[in-house]
mmCIF file of C-alpha atoms and ligand atoms in Angstrom:
data_model
loop_
_atom_site.group_PDB
_atom_site.id
_atom_site.type_symbol
_atom_site.label_atom_id
_atom_site.label_comp_id
_atom_site.label_asym_id
_atom_site.label_seq_id
_atom_site.Cartn_x
_atom_site.Cartn_y
_atom_site.Cartn_z
ATOM 1 C CA MET U 1 -8.554 -12.904 3.690
ATOM 2 C CA LYS U 2 -6.605 -12.068 5.700
ATOM 3 C CA ILE U 3 -4.712 -8.586 5.802
ATOM 4 C CA ALA U 4 -1.349 -7.834 7.718
ATOM 5 C CA VAL U 5 -0.446 -4.287 7.397
ATOM 6 C CA LEU U 6 3.291 -3.310 8.814
ATOM 7 C CA GLY U 7 3.250 0.403 9.462
ATOM 8 C CA ALA U 8 1.312 1.688 12.300
ATOM 9 C CA GLY U 9 2.195 5.330 11.457
ATOM 10 C CA HIS U 10 0.001 7.607 8.958
ATOM 11 C CA VAL U 11 -0.985 5.488 6.736
ATOM 12 C CA GLY U 12 -1.327 2.091 8.175
ATOM 13 C CA PRO U 13 -3.807 2.614 10.900
ATOM 14 C CA VAL U 14 -5.726 4.446 7.830
ATOM 15 C CA VAL U 15 -5.450 1.182 5.621
ATOM 16 C CA ALA U 16 -5.874 -0.766 8.815
ATOM 17 C CA ARG U 17 -9.842 1.232 9.362
ATOM 18 C CA LEU U 18 -10.856 0.547 5.844
ATOM 19 C CA ALA U 19 -10.169 -2.634 5.823
ATOM 20 C CA LEU U 20 -12.299 -3.555 8.826
ATOM 21 C CA ALA U 21 -14.967 -1.629 7.961
ATOM 22 C CA ALA U 22 -15.000 -3.908 4.820
ATOM 23 C CA GLY U 23 -15.292 -6.821 6.937
ATOM 24 C CA TYR U 24 -11.442 -8.260 6.722
ATOM 25 C CA PRO U 25 -9.229 -9.539 9.816
ATOM 26 C CA VAL U 26 -6.725 -7.268 9.879
ATOM 27 C CA ALA U 27 -3.218 -7.139 11.861
ATOM 28 C CA ILE U 28 -1.311 -4.746 11.938
ATOM 29 C CA ALA U 29 2.607 -4.192 13.249
ATOM 30 C CA GLY U 30 5.613 -1.439 13.658
ATOM 31 C CA SER U 31 8.891 -2.070 13.829
ATOM 32 C CA GLY U 32 8.964 -3.735 17.263
ATOM 33 C CA ASP U 33 7.123 -5.221 20.304
ATOM 34 C CA PRO U 34 3.808 -5.107 19.595
ATOM 35 C CA ALA U 35 2.309 -4.122 23.108
ATOM 36 C CA ARG U 36 3.958 -0.712 21.887
ATOM 37 C CA ILE U 37 1.244 -0.315 19.244
ATOM 38 C CA ALA U 38 -1.584 -1.896 21.577
ATOM 39 C CA MET U 39 -3.232 2.157 22.651
ATOM 40 C CA ILE U 40 -2.198 3.367 18.959
ATOM 41 C CA THR U 41 -4.207 0.752 17.483
ATOM 42 C CA GLU U 42 -7.084 0.572 20.127
ATOM 43 C CA PHE U 43 -7.541 4.027 19.717
ATOM 44 C CA LEU U 44 -7.120 4.038 15.948
ATOM 45 C CA ALA U 45 -8.360 0.891 14.237
ATOM 46 C CA PRO U 46 -10.400 -0.750 16.711
ATOM 47 C CA GLY U 47 -10.266 -4.255 16.014
ATOM 48 C CA ALA U 48 -7.481 -4.478 14.302
ATOM 49 C CA VAL U 49 -4.961 -6.849 15.791
ATOM 50 C CA PRO U 50 -1.463 -5.930 17.110
ATOM 51 C CA LEU U 51 1.236 -8.278 16.284
ATOM 52 C CA SER U 52 4.897 -8.389 15.195
ATOM 53 C CA ALA U 53 6.006 -8.003 11.693
ATOM 54 C CA SER U 54 6.621 -11.184 11.617
ATOM 55 C CA ASP U 55 3.794 -12.883 12.967
ATOM 56 C CA ALA U 56 0.790 -10.509 11.563
ATOM 57 C CA VAL U 57 2.733 -11.760 7.873
ATOM 58 C CA ALA U 58 2.636 -15.381 8.419
ATOM 59 C CA ASP U 59 -0.637 -15.414 8.834
ATOM 60 C CA ALA U 60 -1.672 -12.877 6.516
ATOM 61 C CA ASP U 61 -2.757 -13.629 2.474
ATOM 62 C CA LEU U 62 -2.608 -9.742 1.541
ATOM 63 C CA VAL U 63 0.366 -7.783 3.367
ATOM 64 C CA VAL U 64 0.193 -3.588 3.039
ATOM 65 C CA LEU U 65 3.675 -2.106 3.469
ATOM 66 C CA ALA U 66 3.822 0.944 4.752
ATOM 67 C CA ILE U 67 6.082 1.754 5.944
ATOM 68 C CA PRO U 68 9.099 4.571 5.020
ATOM 69 C CA TRP U 69 11.536 3.870 2.224
ATOM 70 C CA HIS U 70 14.631 3.743 3.836
ATOM 71 C CA ARG U 71 13.274 0.837 6.377
ATOM 72 C CA PHE U 72 12.569 -1.339 3.783
ATOM 73 C CA GLY U 73 15.667 -2.844 4.246
ATOM 74 C CA THR U 74 15.335 -3.989 7.819
ATOM 75 C CA LEU U 75 12.515 -6.879 6.595
ATOM 76 C CA GLU U 76 13.068 -9.865 6.637
ATOM 77 C CA PRO U 77 12.347 -10.400 2.521
ATOM 78 C CA GLY U 78 11.620 -14.527 3.210
ATOM 79 C CA MET U 79 8.401 -14.202 5.117
ATOM 80 C CA PHE U 80 6.924 -13.160 1.876
ATOM 81 C CA ALA U 81 7.316 -15.845 -0.211
ATOM 82 C CA GLY U 82 4.051 -16.541 -1.823
ATOM 83 C CA LYS U 83 1.804 -13.304 -0.240
ATOM 84 C CA VAL U 84 0.432 -10.727 -2.347
ATOM 85 C CA VAL U 85 2.410 -7.783 -1.498
ATOM 86 C CA VAL U 86 1.056 -4.016 -1.655
ATOM 87 C CA ASP U 87 3.746 -1.120 -1.922
ATOM 88 C CA ALA U 88 2.358 1.723 -0.772
ATOM 89 C CA MET U 89 5.759 3.622 -0.063
ATOM 90 C CA ASN U 90 7.682 6.007 -1.829
ATOM 91 C CA HIS U 91 11.154 7.249 -2.457
ATOM 92 C CA TRP U 92 11.322 10.010 0.011
ATOM 93 C CA PRO U 93 12.179 12.723 -0.047
ATOM 94 C CA PRO U 94 11.641 12.408 -3.719
ATOM 95 C CA ALA U 95 14.899 11.982 -5.881
ATOM 96 C CA ALA U 96 15.331 10.342 -9.117
ATOM 97 C CA GLN U 97 15.879 7.053 -9.027
ATOM 98 C CA PRO U 98 15.851 3.991 -12.205
ATOM 99 C CA LEU U 99 14.142 2.062 -10.561
ATOM 100 C CA GLY U 100 10.199 2.651 -8.820
ATOM 101 C CA THR U 101 9.921 1.446 -5.275
ATOM 102 C CA SER U 102 7.864 -1.754 -6.612
ATOM 103 C CA GLU U 103 10.645 -3.125 -8.888
ATOM 104 C CA GLU U 104 13.183 -2.590 -6.082
ATOM 105 C CA VAL U 105 10.442 -4.601 -3.568
ATOM 106 C CA ALA U 106 9.875 -7.239 -6.040
ATOM 107 C CA ALA U 107 13.561 -7.623 -6.473
ATOM 108 C CA ARG U 108 13.652 -8.599 -3.283
ATOM 109 C CA LEU U 109 11.209 -10.017 -2.138
ATOM 110 C CA VAL U 110 11.603 -13.017 -4.405
ATOM 111 C CA GLY U 111 8.133 -15.103 -4.672
ATOM 112 C CA ALA U 112 5.933 -12.016 -3.044
ATOM 113 C CA HIS U 113 3.098 -10.749 -5.721
ATOM 114 C CA VAL U 114 3.964 -7.277 -5.306
ATOM 115 C CA VAL U 115 1.040 -4.444 -6.554
ATOM 116 C CA LYS U 116 2.007 -0.614 -6.199
ATOM 117 C CA THR U 117 -0.939 1.488 -5.286
ATOM 118 C CA LEU U 118 -2.023 3.513 -2.497
ATOM 119 C CA ASN U 119 1.203 5.605 -2.496
ATOM 120 C CA HIS U 120 -0.047 8.530 -4.146
ATOM 121 C CA ILE U 121 -2.726 9.258 -2.307
ATOM 122 C CA ALA U 122 -1.787 11.378 0.811
ATOM 123 C CA TYR U 123 -3.517 9.300 4.162
ATOM 124 C CA GLN U 124 -5.441 11.951 5.195
ATOM 125 C CA ASP U 125 -7.351 12.071 2.000
ATOM 126 C CA MET U 126 -8.234 7.634 2.053
ATOM 127 C CA GLU U 127 -11.185 8.701 4.263
ATOM 128 C CA PRO U 128 -13.488 8.459 3.487
ATOM 129 C CA PRO U 129 -12.455 6.957 -0.159
ATOM 130 C CA ASN U 130 -15.684 7.107 -2.025
ATOM 131 C CA GLY U 131 -14.854 5.665 -5.302
ATOM 132 C CA ARG U 132 -11.811 7.890 -6.143
ATOM 133 C CA ALA U 133 -9.715 6.276 -8.559
ATOM 134 C CA VAL U 134 -6.853 4.486 -6.897
ATOM 135 C CA GLY U 135 -4.143 3.394 -9.792
ATOM 136 C CA LEU U 136 -2.373 -0.254 -9.386
ATOM 137 C CA ALA U 137 0.467 -1.762 -11.152
ATOM 138 C CA GLY U 138 1.631 -5.268 -10.822
ATOM 139 C CA ASP U 139 3.528 -8.241 -12.691
ATOM 140 C CA ASP U 140 1.549 -11.011 -11.533
ATOM 141 C CA ALA U 141 -2.140 -10.455 -12.890
ATOM 142 C CA ALA U 142 -4.012 -12.419 -10.811
ATOM 143 C CA ALA U 143 -2.327 -10.734 -7.566
ATOM 144 C CA VAL U 144 -2.984 -7.345 -9.285
ATOM 145 C CA ASP U 145 -6.961 -9.489 -9.420
ATOM 146 C CA VAL U 146 -7.032 -9.817 -5.751
ATOM 147 C CA VAL U 147 -5.939 -6.342 -4.885
ATOM 148 C CA SER U 148 -8.468 -4.406 -6.798
ATOM 149 C CA GLU U 149 -10.897 -6.570 -5.048
ATOM 150 C CA PHE U 150 -9.272 -5.289 -2.261
ATOM 151 C CA LEU U 151 -9.131 -1.764 -3.104
ATOM 152 C CA ARG U 152 -13.199 -1.686 -4.368
ATOM 153 C CA ARG U 153 -14.086 -3.202 -1.375
ATOM 154 C CA ILE U 154 -12.687 -0.857 1.083
ATOM 155 C CA GLY U 155 -14.295 2.042 -1.306
ATOM 156 C CA PHE U 156 -11.631 2.836 -4.151
ATOM 157 C CA GLU U 157 -12.162 2.486 -7.889
ATOM 158 C CA PRO U 158 -9.214 0.791 -8.915
ATOM 159 C CA VAL U 159 -7.656 1.263 -12.141
ATOM 160 C CA PRO U 160 -4.514 -0.375 -13.631
ATOM 161 C CA VAL U 161 -1.485 1.409 -15.076
ATOM 162 C CA GLY U 162 0.539 -2.010 -16.239
ATOM 163 C CA PRO U 163 3.262 -3.612 -15.017
ATOM 164 C CA LEU U 164 5.354 -2.757 -11.639
ATOM 165 C CA ALA U 165 7.543 -0.959 -14.081
ATOM 166 C CA ALA U 166 4.850 1.425 -14.581
ATOM 167 C CA GLY U 167 4.229 1.719 -11.149
ATOM 168 C CA ARG U 168 6.668 4.656 -11.747
ATOM 169 C CA LEU U 169 4.036 6.998 -13.197
ATOM 170 C CA LEU U 170 2.006 6.582 -9.684
ATOM 171 C CA GLU U 171 5.192 8.203 -8.267
ATOM 172 C CA PRO U 172 5.798 11.666 -6.514
ATOM 173 C CA GLY U 173 6.293 13.905 -9.619
ATOM 174 C CA SER U 174 3.283 12.262 -11.188
ATOM 175 C CA PRO U 175 -0.075 14.335 -12.401
ATOM 176 C CA VAL U 176 -1.797 12.609 -10.275
ATOM 177 C CA PHE U 177 0.197 11.929 -7.199
ATOM 178 C CA GLY U 178 -2.119 13.633 -4.558
ATOM 179 C CA VAL U 179 -4.219 14.580 -6.771
ATOM 180 C CA ALA U 180 -7.636 13.210 -6.714
ATOM 181 C CA VAL U 181 -9.146 11.941 -9.750
ATOM 182 C CA ARG U 182 -12.015 9.544 -10.924
ATOM 183 C CA ARG U 183 -11.739 6.919 -13.575
ATOM 184 C CA PRO U 184 -12.073 8.712 -16.950
ATOM 185 C CA GLU U 185 -9.210 11.265 -15.477
ATOM 186 C CA PHE U 186 -7.003 8.253 -14.428
ATOM 187 C CA GLU U 187 -7.291 6.142 -17.230
ATOM 188 C CA GLN U 188 -7.135 9.348 -19.655
ATOM 189 C CA PHE U 189 -3.536 10.405 -17.949
ATOM 190 C CA ALA U 190 -2.529 6.413 -18.264
ATOM 191 C CA LYS U 191 -3.495 6.399 -21.592
ATOM 192 C CA GLU U 192 -1.227 9.341 -22.092
ATOM 193 C CA GLN U 193 1.665 7.956 -20.443
ATOM 194 C CA SER U 194 1.735 4.867 -22.060
HETATM 195 N N1 LIG Z 201 1.806 9.732 4.645
HETATM 196 C C1 LIG Z 201 1.346 10.049 3.559
HETATM 197 O O1 LIG Z 201 0.600 10.793 3.657
HETATM 198 C C2 LIG Z 201 1.532 9.026 2.554
HETATM 199 C C3 LIG Z 201 0.470 8.459 1.517
HETATM 200 C C4 LIG Z 201 0.893 7.516 1.100
HETATM 201 C C5 LIG Z 201 2.163 6.790 0.934
HETATM 202 N N2 LIG Z 201 2.809 7.043 1.970
HETATM 203 C C6 LIG Z 201 4.528 5.946 2.245
HETATM 204 O O2 LIG Z 201 3.859 5.191 3.091
HETATM 205 C C7 LIG Z 201 4.915 4.958 3.842
HETATM 206 C C8 LIG Z 201 4.660 5.243 5.345
HETATM 207 O O3 LIG Z 201 4.222 6.379 5.933
HETATM 208 P P1 LIG Z 201 3.410 7.255 6.596
HETATM 209 O O4 LIG Z 201 3.271 8.607 6.605
HETATM 210 O O5 LIG Z 201 2.569 5.850 7.020
HETATM 211 O O6 LIG Z 201 5.160 6.997 7.825
HETATM 212 P P2 LIG Z 201 5.319 6.937 9.330
HETATM 213 O O7 LIG Z 201 4.545 7.926 9.907
HETATM 214 O O8 LIG Z 201 6.542 7.535 9.729
HETATM 215 O O9 LIG Z 201 5.267 5.788 9.786
HETATM 216 C C9 LIG Z 201 5.892 4.689 9.406
HETATM 217 C C10 LIG Z 201 5.786 2.803 10.331
HETATM 218 O O10 LIG Z 201 6.487 2.425 9.610
HETATM 219 C C11 LIG Z 201 6.984 0.940 11.506
HETATM 220 N N3 LIG Z 201 7.763 0.369 11.004
HETATM 221 C C12 LIG Z 201 9.279 1.129 10.390
HETATM 222 N N4 LIG Z 201 10.040 -0.307 10.298
HETATM 223 C C13 LIG Z 201 9.238 -1.324 10.311
HETATM 224 C C14 LIG Z 201 9.147 -2.346 10.016
HETATM 225 N N5 LIG Z 201 10.321 -3.202 9.352
HETATM 226 N N6 LIG Z 201 8.353 -3.484 10.409
HETATM 227 C C15 LIG Z 201 6.839 -2.981 10.577
HETATM 228 N N7 LIG Z 201 6.130 -1.646 10.957
HETATM 229 C C16 LIG Z 201 8.012 -0.773 10.466
HETATM 230 C C17 LIG Z 201 6.702 2.806 12.059
HETATM 231 O O11 LIG Z 201 6.959 1.880 13.187
HETATM 232 P P3 LIG Z 201 7.947 2.479 14.270
HETATM 233 O O12 LIG Z 201 8.011 3.633 15.106
HETATM 234 O O13 LIG Z 201 8.054 1.190 15.442
HETATM 235 O O14 LIG Z 201 9.263 2.330 13.636
HETATM 236 C C18 LIG Z 201 5.648 2.965 11.917
HETATM 237 O O15 LIG Z 201 4.827 2.814 12.451
HETATM 238 C C19 LIG Z 201 5.918 5.757 3.309
HETATM 239 O O16 LIG Z 201 6.631 4.789 2.508
HETATM 240 C C20 LIG Z 201 5.184 6.636 2.634
HETATM 241 O O17 LIG Z 201 6.318 7.209 1.541
HETATM 242 C C21 LIG Z 201 2.757 8.215 2.949
#
């Protein structure tokens, strides 16, 4: 399975490193010319291939969105059709929103199989994963399985919390946002909220 990470800021290179360490081929993209992120990539995620966002996505099976929410609208939606898309984004700064980010992502990226996860862990706490529980939410069971397997292989303990709408339970303000918990506590949390 080929991974594309969109975003070469704080989160993107960490996810790329974890995926590389687990043996996945990884491409990484910023918003512009891949030459601009060549040095960052060599330094922070050696082995990842810097590409343009469209080239990275075209060749990938699983795409991780690790870009600021206010930039989401700059992505060309058509290129995600048929892809498993991990939404690691948050509304930032946090504010009351009628929909979670992933519901908005799924509405815009028609044909993509969107799964929300990784958004509730600070980038500096993602390594080493050490079996830390990570919640995931998705409407497409097959995509949730694919992403669960990805998360397990990179070192997390995936805990499904329900459909994309339940992904709001993973957003800023949630008791699990930014807090390291193991599976039993996470499952207890999910049960209490559902
Ligand atoms: N920071 C955390 O601890 C943390 C933890 C969990 C989740 N998150 C979420 O993860 C996302 C990324 O956070 P971050 O802290 O990594 O942000 P960041 O450090 O500001 O990095 C953002 C990256 O996204 C790239 N980007 C912007 N528009 C793009 C586009 N259209 N295509 C490809 N790449 C694009 C930027 O590239 P350019 O420089 O070329 O514009 C930059 O490399 C946010 O939604 C955030 O809420 C953050």
